[in-house]
Coordinates of C-alpha atoms and ligand atoms in Angstrom, one line a residue:
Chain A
X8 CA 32.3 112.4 138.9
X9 CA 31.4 115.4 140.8
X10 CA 27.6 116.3 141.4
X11 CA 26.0 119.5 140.7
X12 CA 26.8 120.7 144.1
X13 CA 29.9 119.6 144.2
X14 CA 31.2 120.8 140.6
X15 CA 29.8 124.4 141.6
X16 CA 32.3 124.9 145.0
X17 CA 35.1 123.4 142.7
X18 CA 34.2 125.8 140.1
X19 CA 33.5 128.8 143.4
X20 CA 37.0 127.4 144.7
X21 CA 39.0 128.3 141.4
X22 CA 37.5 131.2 140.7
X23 CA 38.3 132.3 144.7
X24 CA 41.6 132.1 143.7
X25 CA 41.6 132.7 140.1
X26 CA 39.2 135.4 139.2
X27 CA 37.0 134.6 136.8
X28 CA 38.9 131.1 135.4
X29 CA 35.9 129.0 135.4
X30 CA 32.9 131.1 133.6
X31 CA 30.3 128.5 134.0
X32 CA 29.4 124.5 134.9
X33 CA 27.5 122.3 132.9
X34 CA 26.6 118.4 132.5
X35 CA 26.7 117.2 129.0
X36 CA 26.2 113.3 128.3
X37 CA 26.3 112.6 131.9
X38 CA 29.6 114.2 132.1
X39 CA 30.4 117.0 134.7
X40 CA 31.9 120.0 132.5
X41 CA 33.5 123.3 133.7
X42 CA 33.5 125.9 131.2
X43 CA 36.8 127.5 131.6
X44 CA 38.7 131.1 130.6
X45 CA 41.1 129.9 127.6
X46 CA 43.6 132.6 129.3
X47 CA 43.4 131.1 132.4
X48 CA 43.8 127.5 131.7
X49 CA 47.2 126.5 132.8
X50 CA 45.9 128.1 136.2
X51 CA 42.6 125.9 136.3
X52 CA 44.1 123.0 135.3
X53 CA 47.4 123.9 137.4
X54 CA 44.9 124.1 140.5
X55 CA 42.8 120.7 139.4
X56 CA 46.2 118.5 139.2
X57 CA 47.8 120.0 142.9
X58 CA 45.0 121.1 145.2
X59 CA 45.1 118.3 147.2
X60 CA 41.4 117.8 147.8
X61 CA 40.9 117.1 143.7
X62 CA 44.3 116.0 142.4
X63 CA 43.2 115.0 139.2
X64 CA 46.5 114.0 138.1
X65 CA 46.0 112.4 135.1
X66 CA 44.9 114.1 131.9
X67 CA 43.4 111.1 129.8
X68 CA 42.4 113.3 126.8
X69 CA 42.9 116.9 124.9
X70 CA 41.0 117.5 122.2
X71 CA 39.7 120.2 119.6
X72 CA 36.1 120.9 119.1
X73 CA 34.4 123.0 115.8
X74 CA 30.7 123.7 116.9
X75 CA 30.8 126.4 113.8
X76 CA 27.3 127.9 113.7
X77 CA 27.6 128.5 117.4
X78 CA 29.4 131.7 118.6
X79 CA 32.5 130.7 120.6
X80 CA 33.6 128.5 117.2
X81 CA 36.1 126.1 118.6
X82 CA 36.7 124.1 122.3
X83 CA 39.6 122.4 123.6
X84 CA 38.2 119.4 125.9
X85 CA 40.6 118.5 129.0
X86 CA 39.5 115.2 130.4
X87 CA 40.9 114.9 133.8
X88 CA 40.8 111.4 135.7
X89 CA 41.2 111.0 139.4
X90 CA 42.5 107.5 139.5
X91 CA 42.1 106.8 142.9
X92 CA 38.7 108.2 143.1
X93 CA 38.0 107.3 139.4
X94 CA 36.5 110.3 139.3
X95 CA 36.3 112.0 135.8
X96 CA 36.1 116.1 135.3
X97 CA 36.2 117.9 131.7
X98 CA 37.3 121.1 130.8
X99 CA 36.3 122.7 128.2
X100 CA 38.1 125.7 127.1
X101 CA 35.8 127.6 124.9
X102 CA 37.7 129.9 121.9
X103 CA 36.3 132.2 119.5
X104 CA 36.9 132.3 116.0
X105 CA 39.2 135.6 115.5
X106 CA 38.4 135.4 111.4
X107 CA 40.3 136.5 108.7
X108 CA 43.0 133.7 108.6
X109 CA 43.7 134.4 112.4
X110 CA 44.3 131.0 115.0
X111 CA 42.5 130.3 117.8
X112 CA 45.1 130.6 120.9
X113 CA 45.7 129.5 124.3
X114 CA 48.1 128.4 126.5
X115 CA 49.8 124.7 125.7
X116 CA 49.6 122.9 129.2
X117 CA 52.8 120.7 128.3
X118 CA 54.7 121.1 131.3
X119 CA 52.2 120.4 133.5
X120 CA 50.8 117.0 131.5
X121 CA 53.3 115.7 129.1
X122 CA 50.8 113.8 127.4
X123 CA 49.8 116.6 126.2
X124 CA 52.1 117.4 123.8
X125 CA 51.0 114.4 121.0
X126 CA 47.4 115.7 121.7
X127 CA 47.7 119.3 121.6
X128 CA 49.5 118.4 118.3
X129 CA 47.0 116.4 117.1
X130 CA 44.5 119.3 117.5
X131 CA 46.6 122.1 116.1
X132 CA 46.9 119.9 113.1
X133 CA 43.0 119.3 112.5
X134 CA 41.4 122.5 114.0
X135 CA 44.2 125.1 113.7
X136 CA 44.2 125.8 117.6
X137 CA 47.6 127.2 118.2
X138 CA 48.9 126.5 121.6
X139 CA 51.3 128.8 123.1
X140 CA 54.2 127.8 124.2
X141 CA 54.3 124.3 123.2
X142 CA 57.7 123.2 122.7
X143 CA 57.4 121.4 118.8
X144 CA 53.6 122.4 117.4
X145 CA 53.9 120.7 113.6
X146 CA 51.4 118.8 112.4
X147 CA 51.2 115.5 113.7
X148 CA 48.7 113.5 111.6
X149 CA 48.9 115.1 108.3
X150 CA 51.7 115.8 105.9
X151 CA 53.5 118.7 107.3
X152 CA 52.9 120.3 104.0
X153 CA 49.5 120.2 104.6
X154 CA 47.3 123.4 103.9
X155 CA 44.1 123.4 105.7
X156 CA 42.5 122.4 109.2
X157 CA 40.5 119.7 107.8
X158 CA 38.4 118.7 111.3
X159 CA 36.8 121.9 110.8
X160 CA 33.6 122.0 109.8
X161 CA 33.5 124.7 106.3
X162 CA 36.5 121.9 105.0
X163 CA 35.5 120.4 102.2
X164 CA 34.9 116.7 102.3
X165 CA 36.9 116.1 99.5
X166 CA 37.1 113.3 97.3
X167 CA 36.3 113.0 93.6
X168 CA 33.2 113.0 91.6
X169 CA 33.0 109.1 90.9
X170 CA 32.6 108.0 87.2
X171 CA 30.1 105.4 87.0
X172 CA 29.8 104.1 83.2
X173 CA 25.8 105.7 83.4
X174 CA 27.8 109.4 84.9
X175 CA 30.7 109.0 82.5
X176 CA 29.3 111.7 80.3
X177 CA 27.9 114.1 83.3
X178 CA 31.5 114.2 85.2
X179 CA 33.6 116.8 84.6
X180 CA 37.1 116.8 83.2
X181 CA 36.2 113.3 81.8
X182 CA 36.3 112.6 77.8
X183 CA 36.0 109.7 76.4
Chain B
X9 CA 60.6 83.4 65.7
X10 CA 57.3 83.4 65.9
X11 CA 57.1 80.7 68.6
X12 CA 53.8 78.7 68.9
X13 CA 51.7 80.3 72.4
X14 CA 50.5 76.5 73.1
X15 CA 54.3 75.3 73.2
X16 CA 55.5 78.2 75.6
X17 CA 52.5 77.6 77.5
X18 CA 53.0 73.9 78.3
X19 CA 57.1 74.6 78.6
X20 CA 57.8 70.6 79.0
X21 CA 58.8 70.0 75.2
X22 CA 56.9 66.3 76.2
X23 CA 53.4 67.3 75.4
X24 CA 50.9 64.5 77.3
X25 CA 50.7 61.4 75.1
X26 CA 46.9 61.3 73.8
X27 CA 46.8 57.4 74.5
X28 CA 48.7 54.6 76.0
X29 CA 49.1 53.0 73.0
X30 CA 50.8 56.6 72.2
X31 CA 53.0 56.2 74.4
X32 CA 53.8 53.0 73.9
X33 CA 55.4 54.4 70.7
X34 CA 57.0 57.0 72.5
X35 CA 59.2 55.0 74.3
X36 CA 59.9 52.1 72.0
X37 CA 61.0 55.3 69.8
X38 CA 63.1 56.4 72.7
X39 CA 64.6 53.0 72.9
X40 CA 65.9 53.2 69.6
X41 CA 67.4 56.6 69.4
X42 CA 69.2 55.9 72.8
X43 CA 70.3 52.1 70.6
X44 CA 71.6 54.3 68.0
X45 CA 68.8 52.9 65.5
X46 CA 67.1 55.7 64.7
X47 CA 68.5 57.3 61.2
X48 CA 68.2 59.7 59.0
X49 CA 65.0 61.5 58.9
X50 CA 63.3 59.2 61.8
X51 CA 65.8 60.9 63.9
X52 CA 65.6 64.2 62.9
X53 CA 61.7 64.0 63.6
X54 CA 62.4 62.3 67.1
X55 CA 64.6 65.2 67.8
X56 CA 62.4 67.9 66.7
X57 CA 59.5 66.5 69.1
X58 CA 61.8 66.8 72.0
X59 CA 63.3 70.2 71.5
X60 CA 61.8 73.4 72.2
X61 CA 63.1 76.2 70.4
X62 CA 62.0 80.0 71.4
X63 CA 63.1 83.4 72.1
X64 CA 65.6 84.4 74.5
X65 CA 63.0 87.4 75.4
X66 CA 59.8 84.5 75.9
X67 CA 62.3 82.2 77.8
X68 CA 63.1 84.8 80.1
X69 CA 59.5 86.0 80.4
X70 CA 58.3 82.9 81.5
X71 CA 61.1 82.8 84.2
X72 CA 60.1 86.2 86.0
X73 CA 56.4 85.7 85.1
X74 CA 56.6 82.6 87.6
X75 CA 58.8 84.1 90.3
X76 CA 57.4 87.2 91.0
X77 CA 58.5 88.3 94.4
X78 CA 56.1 90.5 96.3
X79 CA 57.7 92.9 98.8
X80 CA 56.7 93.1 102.3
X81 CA 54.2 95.9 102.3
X82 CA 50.9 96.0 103.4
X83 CA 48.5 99.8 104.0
X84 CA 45.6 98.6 105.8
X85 CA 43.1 95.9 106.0
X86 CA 43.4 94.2 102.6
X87 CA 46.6 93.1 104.0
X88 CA 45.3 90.6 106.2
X89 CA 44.1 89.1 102.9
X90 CA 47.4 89.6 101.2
X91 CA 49.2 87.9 103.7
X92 CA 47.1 84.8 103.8
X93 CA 47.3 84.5 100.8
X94 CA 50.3 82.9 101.3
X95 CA 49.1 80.9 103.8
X96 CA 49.1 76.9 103.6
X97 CA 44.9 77.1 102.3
X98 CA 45.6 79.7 99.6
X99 CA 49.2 79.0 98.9
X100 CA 50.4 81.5 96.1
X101 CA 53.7 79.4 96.1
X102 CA 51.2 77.2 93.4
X103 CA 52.4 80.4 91.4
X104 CA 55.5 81.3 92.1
X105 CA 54.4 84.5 94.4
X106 CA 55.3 83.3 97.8
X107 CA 58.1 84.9 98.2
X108 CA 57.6 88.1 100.0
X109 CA 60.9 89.6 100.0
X110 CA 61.5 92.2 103.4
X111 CA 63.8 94.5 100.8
X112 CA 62.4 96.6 97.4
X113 CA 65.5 95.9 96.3
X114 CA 64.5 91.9 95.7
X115 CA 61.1 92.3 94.9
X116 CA 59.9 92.8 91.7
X117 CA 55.9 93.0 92.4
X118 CA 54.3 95.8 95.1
X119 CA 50.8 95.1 96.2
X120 CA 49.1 98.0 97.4
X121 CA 47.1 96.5 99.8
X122 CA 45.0 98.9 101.3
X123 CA 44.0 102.8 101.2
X124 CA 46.9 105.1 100.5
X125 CA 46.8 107.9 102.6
X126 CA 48.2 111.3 101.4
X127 CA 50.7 111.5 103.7
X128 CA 52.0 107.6 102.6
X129 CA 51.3 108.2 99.1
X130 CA 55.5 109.4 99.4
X131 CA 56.9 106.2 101.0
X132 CA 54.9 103.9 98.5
X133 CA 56.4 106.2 95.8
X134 CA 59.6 105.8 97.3
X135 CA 59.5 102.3 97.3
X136 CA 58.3 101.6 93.9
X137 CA 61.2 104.0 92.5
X138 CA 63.9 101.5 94.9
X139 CA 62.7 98.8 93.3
X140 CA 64.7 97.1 90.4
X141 CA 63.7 96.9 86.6
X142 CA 61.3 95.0 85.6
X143 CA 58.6 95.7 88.3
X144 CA 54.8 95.8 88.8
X145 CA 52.4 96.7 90.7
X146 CA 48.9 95.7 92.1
X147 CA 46.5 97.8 93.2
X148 CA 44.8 95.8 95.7
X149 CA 40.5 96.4 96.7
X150 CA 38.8 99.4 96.2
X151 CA 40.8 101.9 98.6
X152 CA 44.1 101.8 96.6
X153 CA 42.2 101.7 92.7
X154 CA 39.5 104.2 93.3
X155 CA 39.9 105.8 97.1
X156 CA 37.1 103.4 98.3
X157 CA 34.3 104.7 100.9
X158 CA 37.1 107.4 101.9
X159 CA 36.2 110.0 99.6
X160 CA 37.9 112.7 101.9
X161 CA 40.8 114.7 102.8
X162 CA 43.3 112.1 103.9
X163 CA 43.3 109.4 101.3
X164 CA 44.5 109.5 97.8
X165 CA 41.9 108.5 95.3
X166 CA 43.7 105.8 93.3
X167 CA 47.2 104.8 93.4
X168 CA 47.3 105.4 89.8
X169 CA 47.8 109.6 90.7
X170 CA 51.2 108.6 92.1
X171 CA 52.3 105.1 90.4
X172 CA 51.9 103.2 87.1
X173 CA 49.6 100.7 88.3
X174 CA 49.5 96.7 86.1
X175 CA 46.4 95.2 88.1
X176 CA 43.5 96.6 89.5
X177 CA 41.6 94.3 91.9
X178 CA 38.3 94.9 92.8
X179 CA 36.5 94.0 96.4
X180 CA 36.9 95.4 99.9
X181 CA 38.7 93.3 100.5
X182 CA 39.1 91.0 97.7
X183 CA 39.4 87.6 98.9
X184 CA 42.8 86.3 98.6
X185 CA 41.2 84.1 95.6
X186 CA 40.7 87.2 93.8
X187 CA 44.5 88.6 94.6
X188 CA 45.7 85.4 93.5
X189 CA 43.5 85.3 90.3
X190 CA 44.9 88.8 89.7
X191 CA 48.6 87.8 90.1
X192 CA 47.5 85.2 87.1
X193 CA 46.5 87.8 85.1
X194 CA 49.7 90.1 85.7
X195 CA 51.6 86.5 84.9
X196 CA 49.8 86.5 81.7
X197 CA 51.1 90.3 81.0
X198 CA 54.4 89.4 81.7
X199 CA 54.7 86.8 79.7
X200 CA 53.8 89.5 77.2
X201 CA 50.0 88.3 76.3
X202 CA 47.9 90.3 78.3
X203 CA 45.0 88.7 78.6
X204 CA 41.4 90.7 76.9
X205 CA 39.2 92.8 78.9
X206 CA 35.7 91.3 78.9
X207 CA 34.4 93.7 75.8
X208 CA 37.0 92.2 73.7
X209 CA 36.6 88.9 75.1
X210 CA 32.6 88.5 74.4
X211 CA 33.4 91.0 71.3
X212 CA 30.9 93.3 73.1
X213 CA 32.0 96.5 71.8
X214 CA 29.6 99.0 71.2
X215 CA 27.4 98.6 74.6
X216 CA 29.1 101.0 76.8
X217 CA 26.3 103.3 78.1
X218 CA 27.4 106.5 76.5
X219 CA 26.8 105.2 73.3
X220 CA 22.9 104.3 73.8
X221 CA 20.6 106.4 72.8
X222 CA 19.3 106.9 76.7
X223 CA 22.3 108.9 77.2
X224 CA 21.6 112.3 78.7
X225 CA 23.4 114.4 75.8
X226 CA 20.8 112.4 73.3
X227 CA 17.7 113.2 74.9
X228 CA 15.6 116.3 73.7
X229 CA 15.7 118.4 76.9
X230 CA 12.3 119.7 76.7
X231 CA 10.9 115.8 77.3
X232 CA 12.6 115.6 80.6
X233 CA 11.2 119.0 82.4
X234 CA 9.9 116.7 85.2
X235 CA 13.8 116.8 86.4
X236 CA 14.0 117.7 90.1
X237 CA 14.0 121.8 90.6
X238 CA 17.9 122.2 90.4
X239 CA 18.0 119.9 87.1
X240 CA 21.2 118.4 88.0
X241 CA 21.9 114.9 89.3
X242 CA 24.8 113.5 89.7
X243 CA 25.1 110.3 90.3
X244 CA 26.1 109.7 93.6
X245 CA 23.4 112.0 94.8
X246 CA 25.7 114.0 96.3
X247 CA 26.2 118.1 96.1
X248 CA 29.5 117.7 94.3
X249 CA 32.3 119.1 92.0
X250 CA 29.8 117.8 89.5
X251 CA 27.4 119.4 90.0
X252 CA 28.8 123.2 91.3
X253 CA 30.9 123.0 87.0
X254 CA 27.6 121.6 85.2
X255 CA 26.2 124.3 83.2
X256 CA 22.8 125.6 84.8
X257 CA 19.5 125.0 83.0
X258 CA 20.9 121.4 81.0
X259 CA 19.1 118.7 82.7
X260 CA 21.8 116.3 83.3
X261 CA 20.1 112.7 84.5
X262 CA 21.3 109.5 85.9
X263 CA 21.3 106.4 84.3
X264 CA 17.9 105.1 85.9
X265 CA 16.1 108.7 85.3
X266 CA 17.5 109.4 81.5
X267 CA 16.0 106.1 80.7
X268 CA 13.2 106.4 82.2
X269 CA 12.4 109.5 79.8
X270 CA 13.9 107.8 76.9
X271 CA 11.4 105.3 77.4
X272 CA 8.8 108.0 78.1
X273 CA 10.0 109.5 74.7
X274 CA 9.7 106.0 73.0
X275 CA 5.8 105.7 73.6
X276 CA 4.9 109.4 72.6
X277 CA 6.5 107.8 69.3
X278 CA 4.8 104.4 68.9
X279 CA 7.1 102.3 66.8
X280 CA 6.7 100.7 63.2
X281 CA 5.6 97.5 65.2
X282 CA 4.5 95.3 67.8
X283 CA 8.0 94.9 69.8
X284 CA 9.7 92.2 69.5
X285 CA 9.6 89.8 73.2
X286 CA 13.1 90.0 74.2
X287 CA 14.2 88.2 77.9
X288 CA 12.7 85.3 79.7
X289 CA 9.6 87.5 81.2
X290 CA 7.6 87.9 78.1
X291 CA 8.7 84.3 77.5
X292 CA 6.9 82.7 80.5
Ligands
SF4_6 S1 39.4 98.0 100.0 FE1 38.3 97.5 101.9 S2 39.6 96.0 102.9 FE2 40.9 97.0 101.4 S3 41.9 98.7 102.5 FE3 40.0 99.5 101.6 S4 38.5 99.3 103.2 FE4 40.2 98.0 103.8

């Protein structure tokens, strides 16, 4: 894992040639994070895998994130592994909510990890991030006829009211 | 016919001789029919002891009630009990349930063993509807009879939204004693006498809670206003579908709480006399 130092020039070092692809660096759980530009992910990520001095080549995790009373609502997580440094880097791609029924976007980073496709999946079909260019994004988990993103966090649990014999009479839609 | 339950039930027309000294007759009587001594109504007798006479219907009854093939199907973790249950310590083949077969199209039971999931709630459809006439189904621990713990998005709650279900089993997971007591009881309905449900059986009709006084609906509301602010509580103590539909301003109590105030109620009210010591504590 990169230290502080460290994770700033990588972050300086993208952003040199990408302007403005990494917006900030943070450690969360003892985990070096760079808070990357959704638009510019497939460039960040792009640079991470092929600059030879990081070649994190390995892409051991995507996955969608719903932190809904903050203001960016959702996050894709990259976690990149270097294997033989065994170094590990995430990226989180922040996204806000754009409301009214609209889908979180960003680029699909397929071609440049095929793992990603089953996980890029796997988070369209529980937070409703739609990734661009992704060549078959259908639920994975879920019933294809699925309505709902139900990772989010304003889905409804779900369930039933249970009808004990002591709540038989208090339960809705029940008659004896 | 009307064919005696005991008979059926004990198929070998040779019910167990009481005494040796029965048998003893037994055989000697044997002896003779086989001689060619036995005449007349001695014979008719001997024959009538040693024939078994029922319905085509029963007969056939008996048959599938003691071969019921499960098919190969397991959802989740109460599988690992359904599958030793067939194991040399458990041994279902006692019953006649051993049998799993890899095709619907040879079984005639399906054990749901396990939480259905929305998205397989379609395939174990599917496989009920393949499989042939006559054909039952178990609904195996708590996931696949009532949703279980999983009261979300993904899991159906209760097979019985999707399937005719025979047997519900209760436990998470139900030890394969329990699957195999259940496959009695589903025996029992095949052979087309079901056995009672405990009310009936301990002729206990009458208790269920909603009929006692304590109920909420009973109560006068104004003797339960020390109800929490809201005046709603479900039972599971959780903000649910219950409560968002229950009309606002009716108290509506649990069991514990709406007895409590019923027994609140009772002492405003003394009663005609001392009360009777019912239980083991006012024994002692
Ligand atoms: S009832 Fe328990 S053991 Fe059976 S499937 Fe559900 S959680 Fe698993």
């Amino acid at each position: 894992m990169p230290d502080a130092p460290g994770l700033e020039l990588i972050a300086h070092e993208i952003n040199s040639r990408h302007e403005g692809a990494i917006v900030g660096t943070a450690f969360e759980h003892g985990q070096a994070v760079l808070l990357a530009d959704p638009g510019l992910i497939r460039e960040t990520l792009g640079f991470l895998r092929d600059e030879p001095a990081h070649a994190y080549r390995f892409l051991a995790s995507v996955h969608g994130a719903d932190y809904l009373p903050a203001a960016p609502r959702f996050a894709v997580h990259y976690e990149l592994l270097n294997m033989p440094r065994v170094e590990r880097l995430r990226v989180k791609a922040l996204l806000a909510d754009p409301g009214d029924d609209g889908l979180p976007e960003l680029d699909s980073v397929v071609d440049l990890f095929p793992t990603a496709d089953f996980q890029e999946r796997e988070a369209h079909d529980f937070f409703g991030i739609v990734f661009r260019g992704h060549p078959d994004l259908r639920r994975i988990l879920m019933p294809e006829d699925y309505v709902g993103w139900p990772q989010r966090r304003d889905f409804p649990i779900g369930g039933e009211p249970v009808i004990f014999t002591a709540t038989e009479d208090t339960v809705p839609g029940w008659t004896r | 016919m009307e064919v005696e339950r005991t008979k059926l039930r004990g198929l070998s027309p040779l019910d167990r001789p009481r005494s040796p000294a029965e048998l003893r007759v037994r055989q000697l009587r044997a002896r003779d029919m086989l001689r060619g001594d036995l005449e007349g109504a001695d014979l008719d007798e001997y024959v009538e002891s040693r024939v078994l006479t029922t319905t085509l219907e029963r007969a056939q009854s008996w048959a599938r009630g003691n071969s019921l093939f499960p098919a190969t199907f397991g959802l989740a973790c109460c599988a690992i009990e359904m599958m030793s249950m067939v194991s040399a310590r458990y041994d279902t083949s006692r019953f006649g349930a051993e049998v799993f077969r890899a095709s619907p199209r040879q079984a005639d039971m399906l054990i749901l063993s396990g939480r259905v999931s929305i998205k397989m709630a379609p395939v174990v459809r599917r496989i009920y509807d393949q499989m042939l006439e006559p054909k039952w189904v178990l609904s195996m621990g708590a996931c696949s009879s009532s949703g279980g713990m999983f009261a979300n998005y993904a899991v159906v709650q209760g097979a019985d939204k999707f399937l005719p279900v025979d047997i519900h089993i209760p436990g998470c997971p139900p030890r394969p004693e329990a699957l195999i007591y259940g496959i009695l009881k589903l025996q029992r309905k095949v052979f087309g006498d079901p056995d009672l449900g405990w009310r009936e059986r301990y002729r206990a009709g009458g208790t269920e809670e909603g009929r006692r006084p304590w109920k909420a609906g009973a109560l006068p509301v104004e003797r339960v206003g020390s109800a929490p602010a809201a005046g709603i509580v479900t039972g599971h103590g959780q903000p649910g579908a219950a409560q968002l539909d229950a009309p606002v301003g009716h108290p509506q109590l649990t069991g514990h709480e709406a007895r409590d105030a019923y027994e609140e109620a009772e002492e405003d009210e003394p009663a005609a006399g001392p009360r009777p010591a019912v239980g083991w504590r006012d024994d002692a």
